[in-house]
Coordinates of C-alpha atoms in Angstrom, one line a residue:
M1389 CA -20.3 2.9 -22.1
A1390 CA -21.7 5.9 -20.3
H1391 CA -23.0 4.1 -17.2
L1392 CA -22.1 1.2 -15.0
K1393 CA -24.4 -1.3 -13.3
R1394 CA -24.3 -0.7 -9.5
Q1395 CA -23.6 -4.4 -8.9
E1396 CA -20.3 -3.9 -10.8
M1397 CA -19.1 -0.7 -9.2
P1398 CA -16.3 -0.7 -6.6
K1399 CA -17.5 -1.5 -3.1
F1400 CA -16.2 1.8 -1.6
W1401 CA -18.5 3.9 -3.7
P1402 CA -21.2 5.3 -1.3
L1403 CA -24.1 4.1 -3.4
G1404 CA -26.8 1.5 -2.5
R1405 CA -26.7 -1.4 -5.0
K1406 CA -30.5 -1.8 -4.9
K1407 CA -31.8 1.7 -5.2
K1408 CA -30.9 2.7 -8.7
R1409 CA -29.8 0.6 -11.6
F1410 CA -26.8 2.6 -13.0
A1411 CA -23.9 4.7 -11.8
F1412 CA -21.5 6.9 -13.6
V1413 CA -18.3 5.3 -15.1
P1414 CA -15.1 7.2 -14.5
V1415 CA -13.3 8.3 -17.6
P1416 CA -9.5 7.6 -18.0
G1417 CA -7.6 10.2 -15.9
P1418 CA -5.2 10.7 -13.0
H1419 CA -6.4 7.7 -11.0
K1420 CA -7.1 4.0 -11.8
K1421 CA -10.7 3.0 -12.3
K1422 CA -10.8 0.9 -9.1
E1423 CA -9.2 3.6 -7.0
C1424 CA -11.4 6.6 -7.7
I1425 CA -14.9 8.0 -7.6
P1426 CA -16.6 9.9 -10.5
L1427 CA -17.0 13.6 -9.7
A1428 CA -20.8 13.4 -10.3
V1429 CA -21.2 10.7 -7.6
I1430 CA -19.3 13.0 -5.1
V1431 CA -21.5 16.0 -5.9
R1432 CA -24.8 14.0 -5.8
D1433 CA -24.3 11.2 -3.3
I1434 CA -21.5 12.4 -0.9
F1435 CA -22.0 16.2 -0.6
K1436 CA -25.7 15.9 -1.6
L1437 CA -25.6 19.2 -3.6
C1438 CA -28.4 17.9 -5.7
E1439 CA -30.7 14.9 -6.1
T1440 CA -30.2 13.7 -9.6
G1441 CA -27.4 12.9 -12.0
K1442 CA -28.7 15.5 -14.4
E1443 CA -28.5 18.2 -11.7
A1444 CA -25.0 17.0 -10.8
K1445 CA -23.9 17.4 -14.5
K1446 CA -25.2 20.9 -14.5
I1447 CA -23.3 21.9 -11.4
I1448 CA -20.1 20.5 -12.8
K1449 CA -20.6 22.0 -16.3
N1450 CA -21.1 25.4 -14.6
K1451 CA -17.5 25.0 -13.2
E1452 CA -18.6 25.1 -9.6
I1453 CA -16.2 22.3 -8.5
L1454 CA -12.4 22.5 -8.5
I1455 CA -10.0 19.6 -8.3
D1456 CA -6.4 20.5 -7.4
G1457 CA -7.3 24.1 -8.2
R1458 CA -8.6 23.3 -11.7
E1459 CA -12.2 23.8 -12.9
I1460 CA -13.5 20.4 -14.0
T1461 CA -16.4 20.2 -16.4
E1462 CA -16.4 16.4 -16.9
E1463 CA -18.9 14.7 -14.6
K1464 CA -17.1 11.4 -14.9
F1465 CA -13.7 12.8 -13.9
P1466 CA -11.9 10.4 -11.6
V1467 CA -11.3 11.8 -8.1
G1468 CA -9.0 9.9 -5.7
L1469 CA -6.2 9.8 -3.2
M1470 CA -4.8 13.1 -1.9
D1471 CA -6.8 15.2 -4.4
I1472 CA -8.0 18.6 -3.2
L1473 CA -11.7 19.3 -3.9
T1474 CA -13.1 22.8 -3.7
I1475 CA -16.8 23.8 -3.7
K1476 CA -17.0 27.3 -5.1
R1477 CA -20.5 28.2 -3.7
T1478 CA -19.5 27.4 -0.1
K1479 CA -15.8 28.2 -0.4
E1480 CA -15.0 24.9 1.3
N1481 CA -11.9 22.8 0.6
Y1482 CA -11.5 19.0 1.2
L1483 CA -8.6 16.7 1.2
I1484 CA -9.4 13.2 0.0
L1485 CA -8.0 10.4 2.1
P1486 CA -8.5 6.6 2.2
S1487 CA -10.7 5.3 5.0
K1488 CA -11.5 1.8 6.0
K1489 CA -14.4 1.3 3.6
S1490 CA -14.3 4.3 1.3
F1491 CA -12.8 7.8 1.1
E1492 CA -12.8 10.4 3.8
F1493 CA -13.4 14.0 2.7
R1494 CA -11.5 16.0 5.3
K1495 CA -12.3 19.7 5.5
I1496 CA -9.1 21.8 5.2
S1497 CA -8.2 25.5 5.2
E1498 CA -7.8 27.6 2.1
K1499 CA -4.1 27.8 2.8
D1500 CA -3.7 24.0 3.1
A1501 CA -5.7 23.7 -0.2
E1502 CA -2.8 25.4 -2.0
Y1503 CA -0.7 22.3 -1.7
K1504 CA -0.9 18.7 -2.6
Y1505 CA 1.0 15.6 -1.4
C1506 CA 2.1 13.3 -4.2
K1507 CA 4.0 10.0 -4.0
I1508 CA 6.8 9.3 -6.4
I1509 CA 6.0 6.0 -8.1
G1510 CA 8.6 6.1 -10.9
K1511 CA 11.9 7.8 -11.8
R1512 CA 13.5 8.0 -15.3
M1513 CA 16.6 9.6 -16.7
L1514 CA 15.8 11.3 -20.1
K1515 CA 18.0 13.3 -22.4
K1516 CA 16.3 16.5 -21.2
G1517 CA 16.7 15.6 -17.5
M1518 CA 15.2 13.4 -14.8
Q1519 CA 11.5 12.7 -14.9
L1520 CA 9.5 11.9 -11.7
N1521 CA 6.2 10.0 -12.2
L1522 CA 3.7 10.7 -9.4
H1523 CA 0.7 8.7 -8.1
D1524 CA -1.9 11.1 -9.6
G1525 CA -0.5 10.9 -13.2
R1526 CA 1.7 14.0 -13.0
N1527 CA 5.2 14.0 -14.4
I1528 CA 7.8 16.4 -13.3
L1529 CA 11.0 17.1 -15.3
L1530 CA 14.0 18.2 -13.2
P1531 CA 17.7 18.7 -13.9
K1532 CA 19.8 15.5 -13.9
E1533 CA 21.9 17.0 -11.2
E1534 CA 19.0 16.6 -8.8
K1535 CA 18.8 12.8 -9.2
D1536 CA 20.0 12.1 -5.7
K1537 CA 17.4 14.4 -4.1
Y1538 CA 14.4 12.2 -5.0
Y1539 CA 13.7 8.5 -4.8
V1540 CA 10.7 6.2 -5.6
G1541 CA 8.5 6.1 -2.5
D1542 CA 9.3 9.7 -1.4
T1543 CA 6.3 12.1 -1.0
L1544 CA 6.4 15.6 -2.5
K1545 CA 4.5 18.6 -1.3
I1546 CA 3.6 20.5 -4.4
S1547 CA 2.3 24.0 -4.9
L1548 CA -0.9 23.8 -7.0
K1549 CA -0.3 27.4 -8.1
T1550 CA 3.3 27.2 -9.2
K1551 CA 3.5 23.4 -9.8
K1552 CA 6.9 23.5 -8.0
I1553 CA 8.1 21.2 -5.3
N1554 CA 7.8 22.8 -1.9
K1555 CA 9.2 19.9 0.3
V1556 CA 10.4 16.3 0.0
I1557 CA 9.3 13.8 2.7
P1558 CA 11.7 10.8 2.4
Y1559 CA 10.6 7.2 2.3
K1560 CA 12.9 5.9 5.1
E1561 CA 12.9 4.1 8.4
G1562 CA 11.1 6.2 11.0
A1563 CA 8.8 7.9 8.5
D1564 CA 5.1 8.2 9.2
V1565 CA 2.9 6.4 6.6
L1566 CA -0.7 6.0 5.6
I1567 CA -1.9 2.6 4.3
I1568 CA -3.8 3.3 1.1
R1569 CA -5.3 0.0 0.1
G1570 CA -6.2 -3.4 1.6
K1571 CA -7.8 -4.3 4.9
N1572 CA -5.7 -1.7 6.8
R1573 CA -6.8 1.1 4.4
G1574 CA -6.7 4.5 6.0
I1575 CA -4.6 3.4 9.1
K1576 CA -1.5 5.4 10.0
G1577 CA 1.8 3.8 11.1
K1578 CA 5.5 4.2 11.2
I1579 CA 8.2 2.5 9.1
K1580 CA 10.3 0.2 11.2
E1581 CA 12.3 -1.5 8.5
I1582 CA 12.6 -1.3 4.7
I1583 CA 13.1 -4.9 3.6
L1584 CA 15.5 -4.6 0.7
K1585 CA 15.3 -8.2 -0.5
K1586 CA 13.3 -8.2 -3.8
D1587 CA 11.2 -11.0 -5.2
L1588 CA 8.4 -11.4 -7.7
Q1589 CA 6.0 -9.6 -5.4
G1590 CA 8.2 -6.5 -5.0
Q1591 CA 9.8 -4.7 -2.1
R1592 CA 8.3 -5.0 1.4
V1593 CA 8.2 -2.6 4.3
K1594 CA 7.7 -3.3 8.0
V1595 CA 5.3 -0.9 9.6
E1596 CA 4.4 -0.4 13.3
I1597 CA 0.6 0.0 13.7
N1598 CA -0.8 0.3 17.2
K1599 CA 2.4 -1.3 18.7
E1600 CA 2.2 -4.2 16.3
D1601 CA 4.5 -4.9 13.4
K1602 CA 3.0 -5.6 10.0
I1603 CA 4.5 -6.3 6.6
F1604 CA 3.2 -4.4 3.5
K1605 CA 4.1 -4.1 -0.1
K1606 CA 5.9 -0.8 -0.8
D1607 CA 3.1 0.4 -3.1
L1608 CA 0.5 0.2 -0.2
V1609 CA 2.2 2.8 2.0
F1610 CA 2.2 6.6 1.4
V1611 CA 4.7 8.6 3.4
I1612 CA 3.1 11.5 5.2
P1613 CA 4.5 14.5 7.2
K1614 CA 4.8 14.4 11.0
G1615 CA 1.6 15.2 12.6
F1616 CA -0.5 14.7 9.5
G1617 CA -4.2 14.7 10.3

């Protein structure tokens, strides 16, 4: 299916549900369908670089938009959390962050656009080494000897040019975090306690937000560096 009825699209897409009948459907990629926005929608409806879907396709096919430093030519490419978007014609760079109702496209410098923050969501030991699975679909293979340097929940600062890890920001008490889904989406807080007791709903974490303690599932928090944003 090439298009999606607007009544069926995620609520955070910045499209009126009564104006036009169909929207682009994101193709399988680095982000889940319900946690991304198709690139053509960003080009046409958020940055308003054109007026029609056909014009958006042309801009993208002409390799005018970069995601994480890569030229993307698929108009339905899924764009989401912590991606770096670059518009060639204006030489502008944007960091994609969650906001209360949608995504925030925060303008950043060219230097900041050289790096990306990725959350470790899985860790596996393989014959060839240790594999880290990241929130944007990336997999990084490291020597087994480094297994104690990285843990699920940590955030990695990765160079988009070299693909190497520049820094590890640990998932621990006292860490600053960003809530990435739910009614507190886009709000920052600080981890007060990691609740180690596990149950069918997964690990919990106590986060202080505006001097109030709230409990979240581990997968709803994204560790960020001090002074982020």
